[in-house]
Coordinates of C-alpha atoms and ligand atoms in Angstrom, one line a residue:
X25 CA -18.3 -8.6 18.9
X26 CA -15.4 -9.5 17.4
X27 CA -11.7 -8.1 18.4
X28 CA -9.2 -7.4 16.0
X29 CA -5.6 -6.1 16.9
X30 CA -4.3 -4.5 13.3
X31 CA -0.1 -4.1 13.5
X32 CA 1.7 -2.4 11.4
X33 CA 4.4 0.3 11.0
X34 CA 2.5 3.2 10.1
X35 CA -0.8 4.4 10.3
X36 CA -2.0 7.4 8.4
X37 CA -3.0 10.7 9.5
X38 CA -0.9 10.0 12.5
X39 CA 2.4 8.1 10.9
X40 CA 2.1 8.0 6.8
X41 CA 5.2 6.9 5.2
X42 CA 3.1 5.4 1.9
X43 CA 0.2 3.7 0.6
X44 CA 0.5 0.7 3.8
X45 CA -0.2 3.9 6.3
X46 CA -3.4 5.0 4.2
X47 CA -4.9 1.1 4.5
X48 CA -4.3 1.1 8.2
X49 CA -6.0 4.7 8.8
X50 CA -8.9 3.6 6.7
X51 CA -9.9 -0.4 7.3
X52 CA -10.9 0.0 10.9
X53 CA -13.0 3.0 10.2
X54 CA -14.8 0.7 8.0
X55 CA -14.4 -2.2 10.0
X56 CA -16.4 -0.3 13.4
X57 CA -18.8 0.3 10.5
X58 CA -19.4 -3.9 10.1
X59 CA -19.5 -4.3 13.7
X60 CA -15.5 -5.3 14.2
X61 CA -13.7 -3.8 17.0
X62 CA -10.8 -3.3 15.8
X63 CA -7.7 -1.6 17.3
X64 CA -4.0 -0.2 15.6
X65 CA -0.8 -1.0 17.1
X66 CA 2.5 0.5 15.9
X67 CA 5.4 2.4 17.1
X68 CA 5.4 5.6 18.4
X69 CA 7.9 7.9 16.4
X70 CA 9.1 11.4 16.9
X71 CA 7.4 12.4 13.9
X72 CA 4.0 10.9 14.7
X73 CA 1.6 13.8 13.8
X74 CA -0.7 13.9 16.8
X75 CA -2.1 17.6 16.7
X76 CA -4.1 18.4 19.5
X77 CA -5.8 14.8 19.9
X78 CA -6.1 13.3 23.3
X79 CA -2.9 10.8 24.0
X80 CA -2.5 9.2 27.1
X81 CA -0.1 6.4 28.8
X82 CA -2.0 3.7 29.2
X83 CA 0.4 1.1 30.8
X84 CA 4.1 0.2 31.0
X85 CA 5.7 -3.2 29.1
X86 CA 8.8 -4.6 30.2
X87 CA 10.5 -6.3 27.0
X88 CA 13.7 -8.7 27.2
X89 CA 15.3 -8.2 24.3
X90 CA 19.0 -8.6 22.7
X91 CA 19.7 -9.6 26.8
X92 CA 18.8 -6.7 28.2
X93 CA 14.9 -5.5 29.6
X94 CA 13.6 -2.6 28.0
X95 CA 10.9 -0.5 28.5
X96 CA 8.1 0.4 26.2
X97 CA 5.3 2.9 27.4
X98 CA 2.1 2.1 25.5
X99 CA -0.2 5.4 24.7
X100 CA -3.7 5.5 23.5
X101 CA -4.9 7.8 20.9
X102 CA -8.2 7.2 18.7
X103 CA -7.9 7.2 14.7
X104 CA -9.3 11.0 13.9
X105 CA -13.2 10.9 13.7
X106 CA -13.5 7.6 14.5
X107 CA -13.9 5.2 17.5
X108 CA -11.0 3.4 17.0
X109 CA -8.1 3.0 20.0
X110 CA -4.8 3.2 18.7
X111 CA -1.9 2.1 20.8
X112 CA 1.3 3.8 20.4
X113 CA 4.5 1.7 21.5
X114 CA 7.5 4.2 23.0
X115 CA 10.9 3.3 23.4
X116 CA 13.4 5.5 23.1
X117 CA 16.6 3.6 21.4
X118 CA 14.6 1.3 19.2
X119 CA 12.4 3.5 17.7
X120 CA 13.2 7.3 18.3
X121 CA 14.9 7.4 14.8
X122 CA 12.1 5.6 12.7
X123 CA 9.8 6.4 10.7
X124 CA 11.4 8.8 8.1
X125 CA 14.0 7.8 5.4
X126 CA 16.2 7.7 8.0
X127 CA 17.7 5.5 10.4
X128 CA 20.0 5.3 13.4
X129 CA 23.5 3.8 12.3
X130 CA 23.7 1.2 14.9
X131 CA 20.1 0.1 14.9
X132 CA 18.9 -1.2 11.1
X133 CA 15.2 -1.7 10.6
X134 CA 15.0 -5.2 10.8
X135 CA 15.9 -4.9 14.9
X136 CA 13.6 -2.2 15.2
X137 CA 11.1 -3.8 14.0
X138 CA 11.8 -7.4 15.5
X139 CA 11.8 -5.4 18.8
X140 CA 8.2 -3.7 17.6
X141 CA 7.2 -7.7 17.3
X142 CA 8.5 -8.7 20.8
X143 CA 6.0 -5.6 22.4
X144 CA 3.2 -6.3 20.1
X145 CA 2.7 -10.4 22.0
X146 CA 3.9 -8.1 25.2
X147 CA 1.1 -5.9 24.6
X148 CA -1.3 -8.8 23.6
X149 CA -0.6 -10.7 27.2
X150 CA -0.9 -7.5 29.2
X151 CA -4.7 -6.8 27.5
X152 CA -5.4 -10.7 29.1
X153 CA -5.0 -12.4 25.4
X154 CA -8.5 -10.5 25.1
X155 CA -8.3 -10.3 21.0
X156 CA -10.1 -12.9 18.8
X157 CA -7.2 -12.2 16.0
X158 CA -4.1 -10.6 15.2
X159 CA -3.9 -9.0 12.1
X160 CA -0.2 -8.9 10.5
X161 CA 0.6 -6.6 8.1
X162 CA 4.1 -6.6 5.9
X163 CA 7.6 -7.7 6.9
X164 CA 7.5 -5.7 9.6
X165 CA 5.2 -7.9 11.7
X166 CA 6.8 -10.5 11.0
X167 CA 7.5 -12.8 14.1
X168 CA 4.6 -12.3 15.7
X169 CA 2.4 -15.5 15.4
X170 CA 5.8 -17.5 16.5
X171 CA 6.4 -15.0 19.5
X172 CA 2.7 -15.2 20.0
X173 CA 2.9 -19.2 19.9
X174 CA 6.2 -19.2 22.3
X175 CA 4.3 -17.0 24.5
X176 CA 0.2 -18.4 24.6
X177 CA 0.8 -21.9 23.0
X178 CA -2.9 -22.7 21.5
X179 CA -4.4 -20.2 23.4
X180 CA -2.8 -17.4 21.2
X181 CA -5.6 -15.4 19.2
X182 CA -5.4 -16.3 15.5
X183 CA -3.5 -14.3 13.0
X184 CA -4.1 -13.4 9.4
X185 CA -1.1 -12.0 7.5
X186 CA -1.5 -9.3 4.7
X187 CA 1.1 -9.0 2.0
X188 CA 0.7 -5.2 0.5
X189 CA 4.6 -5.6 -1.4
X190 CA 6.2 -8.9 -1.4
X191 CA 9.5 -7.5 -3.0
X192 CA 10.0 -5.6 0.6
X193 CA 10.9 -8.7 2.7
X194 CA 13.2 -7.5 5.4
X195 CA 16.1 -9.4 5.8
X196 CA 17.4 -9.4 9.1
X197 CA 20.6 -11.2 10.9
X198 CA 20.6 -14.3 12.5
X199 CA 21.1 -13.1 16.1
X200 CA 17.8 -11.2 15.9
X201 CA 16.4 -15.1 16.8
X202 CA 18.7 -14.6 19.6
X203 CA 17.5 -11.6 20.8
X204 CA 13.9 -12.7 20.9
X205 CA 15.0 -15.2 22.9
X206 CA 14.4 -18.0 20.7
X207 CA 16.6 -21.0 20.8
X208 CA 17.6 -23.4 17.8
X209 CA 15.2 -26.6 17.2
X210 CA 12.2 -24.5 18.5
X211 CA 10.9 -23.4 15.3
X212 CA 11.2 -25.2 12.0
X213 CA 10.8 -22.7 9.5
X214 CA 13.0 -20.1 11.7
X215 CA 16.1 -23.1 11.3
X216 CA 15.2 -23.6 7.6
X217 CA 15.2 -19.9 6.9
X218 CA 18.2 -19.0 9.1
X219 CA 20.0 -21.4 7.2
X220 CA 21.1 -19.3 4.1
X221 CA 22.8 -16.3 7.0
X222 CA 19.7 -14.4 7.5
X223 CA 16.3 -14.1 9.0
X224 CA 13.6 -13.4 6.0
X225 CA 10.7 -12.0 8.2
X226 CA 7.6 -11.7 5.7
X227 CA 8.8 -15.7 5.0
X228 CA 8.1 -15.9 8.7
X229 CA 4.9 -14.3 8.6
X230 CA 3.5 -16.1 5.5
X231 CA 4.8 -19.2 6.7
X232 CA 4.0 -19.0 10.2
X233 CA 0.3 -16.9 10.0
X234 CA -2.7 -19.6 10.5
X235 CA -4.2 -17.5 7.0
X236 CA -2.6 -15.6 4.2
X237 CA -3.6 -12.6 1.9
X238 CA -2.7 -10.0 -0.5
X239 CA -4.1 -6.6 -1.4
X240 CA -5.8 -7.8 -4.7
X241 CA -7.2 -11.5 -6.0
X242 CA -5.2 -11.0 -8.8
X243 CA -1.7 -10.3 -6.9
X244 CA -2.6 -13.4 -4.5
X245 CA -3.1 -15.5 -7.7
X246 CA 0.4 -13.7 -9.5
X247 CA 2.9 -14.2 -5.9
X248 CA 2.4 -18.1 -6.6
X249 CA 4.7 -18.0 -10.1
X250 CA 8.2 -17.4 -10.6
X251 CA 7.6 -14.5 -12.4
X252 CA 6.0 -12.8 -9.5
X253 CA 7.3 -14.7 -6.5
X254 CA 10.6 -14.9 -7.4
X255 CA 12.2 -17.0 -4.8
X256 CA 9.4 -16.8 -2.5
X257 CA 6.9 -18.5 -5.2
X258 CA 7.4 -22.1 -4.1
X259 CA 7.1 -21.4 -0.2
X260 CA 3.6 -18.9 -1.1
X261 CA 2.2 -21.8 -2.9
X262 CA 2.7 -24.0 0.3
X263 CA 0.1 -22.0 1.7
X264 CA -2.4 -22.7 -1.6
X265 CA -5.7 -23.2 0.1
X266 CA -4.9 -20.9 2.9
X267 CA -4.1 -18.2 0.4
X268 CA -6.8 -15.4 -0.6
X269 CA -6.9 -12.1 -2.2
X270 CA -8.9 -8.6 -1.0
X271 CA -8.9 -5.4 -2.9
X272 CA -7.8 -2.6 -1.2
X273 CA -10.4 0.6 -0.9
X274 CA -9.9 4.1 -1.2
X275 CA -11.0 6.6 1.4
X276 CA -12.9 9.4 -0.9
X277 CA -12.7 11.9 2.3
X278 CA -9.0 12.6 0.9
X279 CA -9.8 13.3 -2.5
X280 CA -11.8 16.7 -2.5
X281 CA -14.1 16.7 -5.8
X282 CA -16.6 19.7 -6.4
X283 CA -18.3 17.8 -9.6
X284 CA -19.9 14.3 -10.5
X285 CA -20.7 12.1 -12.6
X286 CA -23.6 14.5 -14.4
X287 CA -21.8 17.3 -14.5
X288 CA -18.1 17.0 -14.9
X289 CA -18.0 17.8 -18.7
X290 CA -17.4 21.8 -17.6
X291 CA -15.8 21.6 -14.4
X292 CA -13.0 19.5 -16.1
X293 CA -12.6 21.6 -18.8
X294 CA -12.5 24.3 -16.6
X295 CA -9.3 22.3 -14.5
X296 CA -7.7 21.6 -18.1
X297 CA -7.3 25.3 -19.1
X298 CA -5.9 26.3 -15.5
X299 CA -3.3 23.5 -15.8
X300 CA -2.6 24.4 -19.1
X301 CA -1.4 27.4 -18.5
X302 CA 0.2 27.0 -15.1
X303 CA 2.5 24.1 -16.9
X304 CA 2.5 26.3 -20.2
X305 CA 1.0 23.7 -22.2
X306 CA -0.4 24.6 -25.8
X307 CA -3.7 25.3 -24.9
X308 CA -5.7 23.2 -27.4
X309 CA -8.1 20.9 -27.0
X310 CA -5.9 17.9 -27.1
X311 CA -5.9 14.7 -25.3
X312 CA -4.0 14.9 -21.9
X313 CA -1.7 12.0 -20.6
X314 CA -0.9 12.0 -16.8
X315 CA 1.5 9.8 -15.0
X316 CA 1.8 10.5 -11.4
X317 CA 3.7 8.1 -9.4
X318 CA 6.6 7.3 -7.1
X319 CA 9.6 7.3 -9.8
X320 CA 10.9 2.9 -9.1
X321 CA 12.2 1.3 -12.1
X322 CA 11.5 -1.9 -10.7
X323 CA 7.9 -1.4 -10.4
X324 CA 6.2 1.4 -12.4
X325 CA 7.1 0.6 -16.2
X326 CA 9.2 3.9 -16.3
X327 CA 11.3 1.8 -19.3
X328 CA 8.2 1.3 -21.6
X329 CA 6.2 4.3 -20.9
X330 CA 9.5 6.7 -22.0
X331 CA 9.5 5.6 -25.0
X332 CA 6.1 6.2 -25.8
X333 CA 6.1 9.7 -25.0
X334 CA 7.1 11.1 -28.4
X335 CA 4.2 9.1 -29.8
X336 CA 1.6 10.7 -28.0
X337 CA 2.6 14.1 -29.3
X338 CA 2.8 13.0 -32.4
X339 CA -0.6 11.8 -32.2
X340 CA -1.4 15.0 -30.9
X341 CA -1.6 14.5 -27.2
X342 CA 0.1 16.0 -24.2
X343 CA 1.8 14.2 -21.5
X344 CA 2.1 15.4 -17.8
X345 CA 4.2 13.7 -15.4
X346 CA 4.6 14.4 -11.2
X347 CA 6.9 12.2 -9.8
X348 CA 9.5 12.0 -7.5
X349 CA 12.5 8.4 -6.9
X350 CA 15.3 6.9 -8.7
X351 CA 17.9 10.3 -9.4
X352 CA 18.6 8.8 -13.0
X353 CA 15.0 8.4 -14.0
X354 CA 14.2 11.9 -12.4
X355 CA 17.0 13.0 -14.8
X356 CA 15.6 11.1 -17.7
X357 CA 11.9 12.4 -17.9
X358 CA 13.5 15.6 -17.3
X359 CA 15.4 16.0 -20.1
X360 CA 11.7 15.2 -22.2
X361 CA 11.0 19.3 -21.2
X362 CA 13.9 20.1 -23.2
X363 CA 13.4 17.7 -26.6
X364 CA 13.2 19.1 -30.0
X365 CA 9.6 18.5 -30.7
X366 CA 7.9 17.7 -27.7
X367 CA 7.5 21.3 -26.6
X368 CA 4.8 22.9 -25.4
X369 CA 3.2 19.5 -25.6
X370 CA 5.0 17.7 -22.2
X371 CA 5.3 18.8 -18.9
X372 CA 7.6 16.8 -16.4
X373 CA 7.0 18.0 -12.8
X374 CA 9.8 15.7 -10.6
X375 CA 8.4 17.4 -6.9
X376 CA 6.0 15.4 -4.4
X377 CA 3.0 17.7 -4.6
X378 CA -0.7 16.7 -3.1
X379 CA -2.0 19.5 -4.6
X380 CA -0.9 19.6 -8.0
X381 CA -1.5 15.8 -8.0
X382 CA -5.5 16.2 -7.2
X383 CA -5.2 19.3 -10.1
X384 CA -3.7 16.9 -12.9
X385 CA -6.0 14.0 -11.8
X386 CA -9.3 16.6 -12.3
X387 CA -7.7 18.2 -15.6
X388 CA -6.3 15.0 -17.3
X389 CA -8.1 12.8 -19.7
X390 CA -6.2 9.9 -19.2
X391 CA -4.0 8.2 -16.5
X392 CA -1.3 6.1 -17.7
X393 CA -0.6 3.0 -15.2
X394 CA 2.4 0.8 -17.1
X395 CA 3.5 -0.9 -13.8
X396 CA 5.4 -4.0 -14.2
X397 CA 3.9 -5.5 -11.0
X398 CA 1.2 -3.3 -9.1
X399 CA -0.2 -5.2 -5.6
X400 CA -2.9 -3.2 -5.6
X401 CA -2.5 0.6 -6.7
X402 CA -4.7 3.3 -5.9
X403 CA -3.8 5.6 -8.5
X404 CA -5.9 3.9 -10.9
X405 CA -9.0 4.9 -8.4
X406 CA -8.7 8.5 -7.5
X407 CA -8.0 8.8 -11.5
X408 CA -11.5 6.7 -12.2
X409 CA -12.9 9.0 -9.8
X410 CA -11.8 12.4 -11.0
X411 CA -13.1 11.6 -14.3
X412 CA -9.6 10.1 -15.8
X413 CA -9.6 7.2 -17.8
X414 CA -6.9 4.9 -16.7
X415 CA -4.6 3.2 -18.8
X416 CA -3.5 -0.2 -16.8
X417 CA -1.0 -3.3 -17.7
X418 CA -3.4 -6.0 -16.8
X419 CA -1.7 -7.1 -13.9
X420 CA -2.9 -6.9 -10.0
X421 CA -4.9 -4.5 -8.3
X422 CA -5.3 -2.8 -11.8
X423 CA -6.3 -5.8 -13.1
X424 CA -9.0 -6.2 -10.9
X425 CA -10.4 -2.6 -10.7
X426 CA -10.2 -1.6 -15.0
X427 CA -12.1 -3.5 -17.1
X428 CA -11.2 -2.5 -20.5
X429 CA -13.6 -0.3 -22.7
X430 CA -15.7 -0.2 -19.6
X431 CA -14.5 2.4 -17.3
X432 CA -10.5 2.5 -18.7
X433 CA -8.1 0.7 -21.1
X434 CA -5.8 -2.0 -20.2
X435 CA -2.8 -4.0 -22.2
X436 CA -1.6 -7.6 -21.5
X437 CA 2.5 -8.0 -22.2
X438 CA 4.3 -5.5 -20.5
X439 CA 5.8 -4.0 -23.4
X440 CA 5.6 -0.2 -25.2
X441 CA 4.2 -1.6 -28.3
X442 CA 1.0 -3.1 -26.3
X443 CA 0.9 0.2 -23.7
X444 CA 1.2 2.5 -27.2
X445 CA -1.9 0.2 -28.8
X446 CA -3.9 0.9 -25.5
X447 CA -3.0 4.7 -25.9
X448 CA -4.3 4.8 -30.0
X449 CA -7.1 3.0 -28.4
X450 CA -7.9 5.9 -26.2
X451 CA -7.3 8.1 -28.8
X452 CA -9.7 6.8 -31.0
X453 CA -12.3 7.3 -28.1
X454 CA -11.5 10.9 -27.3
X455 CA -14.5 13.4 -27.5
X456 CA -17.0 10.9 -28.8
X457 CA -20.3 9.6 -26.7
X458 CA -18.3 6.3 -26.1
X459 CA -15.5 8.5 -23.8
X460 CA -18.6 9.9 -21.9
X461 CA -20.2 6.9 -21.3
X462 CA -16.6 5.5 -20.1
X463 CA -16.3 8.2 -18.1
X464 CA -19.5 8.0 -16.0
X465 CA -18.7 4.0 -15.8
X466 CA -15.8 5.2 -13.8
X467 CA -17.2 8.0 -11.7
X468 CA -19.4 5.2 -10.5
X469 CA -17.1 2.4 -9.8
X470 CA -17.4 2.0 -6.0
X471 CA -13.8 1.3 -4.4
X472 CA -15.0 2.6 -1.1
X473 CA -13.8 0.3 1.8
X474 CA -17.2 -0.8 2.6
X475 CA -17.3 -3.4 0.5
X476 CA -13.4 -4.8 1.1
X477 CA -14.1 -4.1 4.8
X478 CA -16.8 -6.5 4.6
X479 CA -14.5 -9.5 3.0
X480 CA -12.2 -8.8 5.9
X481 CA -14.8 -9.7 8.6
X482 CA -15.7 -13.0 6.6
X483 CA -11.9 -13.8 6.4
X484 CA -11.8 -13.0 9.9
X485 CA -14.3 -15.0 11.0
X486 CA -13.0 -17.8 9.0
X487 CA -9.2 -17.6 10.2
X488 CA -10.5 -17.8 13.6
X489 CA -12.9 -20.6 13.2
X490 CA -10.1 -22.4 11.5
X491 CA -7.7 -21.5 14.1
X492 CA -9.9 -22.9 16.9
X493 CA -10.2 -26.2 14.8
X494 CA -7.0 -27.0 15.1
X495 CA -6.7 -27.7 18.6
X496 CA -9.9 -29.3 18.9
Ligands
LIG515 P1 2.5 3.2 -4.4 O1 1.9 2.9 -3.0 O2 3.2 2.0 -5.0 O3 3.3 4.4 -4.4 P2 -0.3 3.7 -5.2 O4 -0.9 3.8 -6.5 O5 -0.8 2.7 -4.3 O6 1.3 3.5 -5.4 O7 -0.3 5.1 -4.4 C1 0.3 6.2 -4.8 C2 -0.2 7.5 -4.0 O8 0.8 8.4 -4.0 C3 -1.3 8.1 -4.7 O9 -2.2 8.7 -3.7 C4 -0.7 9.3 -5.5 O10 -1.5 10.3 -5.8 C5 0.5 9.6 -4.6 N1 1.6 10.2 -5.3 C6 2.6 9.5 -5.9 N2 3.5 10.4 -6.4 C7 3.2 11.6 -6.1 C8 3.7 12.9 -6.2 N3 4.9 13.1 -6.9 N4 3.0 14.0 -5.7 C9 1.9 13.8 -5.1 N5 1.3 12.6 -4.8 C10 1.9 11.5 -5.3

């Protein structure tokens, strides 16, 4: 059987900083399902979440690092209800302080997490070079094919690196080359990239990985223009041909759901009215709205959706937003409870709330999903499978998971003129056999990770046939 090591920073239930943690906790599940053995390194936090699970110390790791040895004890958990061995890396000054917003003064992430890289290839040499592949994921894991190269030469499993958010790079100094120990002239890209004052580590890992992928086909296909790329375009499309796209899948267990597709009509109806009133929302029969999403202007389409908000009242909608981010767009969407007009009609919730979110996803008709750029998303799938209808920029992940008048709506330029046209669209749709028929299309849309677990394996198989070509 095949064995995968999966390195990251964070893997959910037991570290879960964002969407990378919940892709972690769920692909090996699925993975042990296809017959991968695959295994979860990251670093062990204070604020790791370990219950009353079983964690032991499996070994000790002696890491030279920044000129000085350090130690890393390595402990062994499994991933809750599963099979799968997770290996906790312990250090005391590099990572005691991470994994919360944040961070020592004296220690920035990008040392942290170069540090993480150096114990990951320790790690891999003390387990006998036993794993088939080394699956990277995000800046974070950066250096680890060329540590992995320095260390093992040919004989170095293959490695696969996934972008989930290329804007997140990690830019680093240049002494962190230094305090891996590696000298100028021995890597190429390291030189070229070090170049400009400072170490870029996902350009390391998508330069330096034998394979390549992103979270969606579409955001594989997008990170290869300007528009997208932005100044890492040209050196993604280098890798054209070693460059490939897998959706991300959702793990239904989170999302508790007590209807279906055949009988949602009064359970939803039944979520509507409670929502109404808690958010004191007219209670008619209107059209609800819902945005619920980390508040980034860079990313979400904050600017476009804004100013459509006064047009879905007017054409007799609601809006409900939960969000929580940037202070001044917190402030903006705020001020919407107060406007002349809009009241009773808009309810702007800025708290991080579980809960309430799984409430507004059952209760709302519609999910509005404006982001500029979205990798993969998986908003747009809990909403398709509590019943609401997303409405998507076709761009990414959303791309790839709403096909229009199918099971949501979707606009091309990201602009409010084309998101509002997709909203009259969904207007025109509410309460008529078409809107059921859309909403059972949705309900049904598999994004379980059976299916993305599957295209992993393949990829895996191929990254480490190709890989084992290339020393032949
Ligand atoms: P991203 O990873 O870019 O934040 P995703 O669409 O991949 O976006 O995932 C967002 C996740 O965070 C969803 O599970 C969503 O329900 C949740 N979420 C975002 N904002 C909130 C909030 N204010 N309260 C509760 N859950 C939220």
């Amino acid at each position: 059987m095949m064995k995968v090591l999966i390195a990251a920073s964070e893997v959910a239930p037991i570290v879960k900083l964002g969407g990378l943690g919940d892709v972690i906790g769920s692909l090996p599940k699925a993975l042990e399902k296809v017959g991968v053995n695959a295994d979860v390194v990251v670093p062990f936090f204070d604020n790791a979440k370990l219950e009353d699970r079983d964690v032991y110390k499996s070994l000790d790791l002696n890491i030279p690092f920044g000129g000085e040895n350090n130690q890393v004890e390595v402990y062994k958990t499994k991933l809750p209800g599963t099979n799968v061995d997770v290996f906790l890396l312990k250090n005391y000054k590099y990572f005691s302080k991470g994994g919360r917003e944040a961070f020592a003064n004296n220690i920035s992430e990008t040392e942290m997490f170069t540090f993480f890289d150096m114990a990951v290839v320790e790690y891999v040499k003390s387990e006998f070079n036993t794993y088939d592949l080394v699956h990277c994921n995000d800046w974070h894991t950066g250096l680890i094919t060329h540590l992995l190269n320095d260390e093992l030469g040919l004989e170095r499993p293959a490695t696969l690196f996934t972008i989930h958010n290329l804007l997140y790079q990690g830019k680093g100094g240049v002494d962190l080359v230094k305090d891996v120990g590696i000298y100028p002239g021995e890597h190429r890209l390291i030189d070229w990239d070090v170049s400009d004052g400072d170490l870029n580590l996902i350009l390391q890992g998508i330069t330096s990985s034998d394979y390549v992928n992103a979270v969606s086909p579409t955001y594989a296909r997008e990170i290869v223009t300007q528009e997208f790329g932005k100044e890492l375009s040209e050196v993604i499309k280098g890798r054209e041909g070693r460059l490939t796209g897998i959706l991300n899948g959702i793990d239904y267990s989170q999302f508790p759901r007590n209807y279906d597709s055949g009988n949602y009509t009064s359970a939803k109806k039944s979520y509507k009215e409670d929502i109404q009133k808690e958010l004191k929302l007219e209670n008619f029969r209107k059209p609800t709205f819902a945005f619920i999403s980390r508040l980034d202007a860079n990313q979400k389409g904050l600017d476009i959706l804004i100013k459509i908000v006064p047009e879905i009242v007017k054409n007799g909608g609601q809006f409900v937003l939960l969000g929580t981010g940037d202070k001044e767009w917190e402030a903006n969407f705020a001020k919407l409870n107060e406007k002349e007009g809009l009241e009773g009609n808009v309810s702007v919730n800025i708290k991080f709330d579980v809960e309430l979110a799984n409430q507004i996803y059952a209760a709302s008709d519609f999910l509005l999903v404006p982001s500029k750029y979205e990798p993969c998303g998986l908003i747009q799938m809990i909403g398709m499978w509590y019943g609401s209808l997303p409405i998507v920029h076709e761009v990414g992940g959303l791309k790839d998971s709403v096909t229009d008048g199918v099971n949501g709506f979707s606009f091309d330029t990201y602009s409010s003129g084309r998101l509002l046209s997709a909203v009259q669209r969904a207007f025109k749709v509410y309460g008529t056999h078409l809107m059921d028929s859309m909403i059972e299309n949705a309900m049904k849309t598999d994004f379980s990770w059976d299916k993305s677990a599957l295209e992993y394996k393949i990829l895996y198989e191929k990254v480490v046939k190709l890989h084992e070509e290339s020393f032949i």
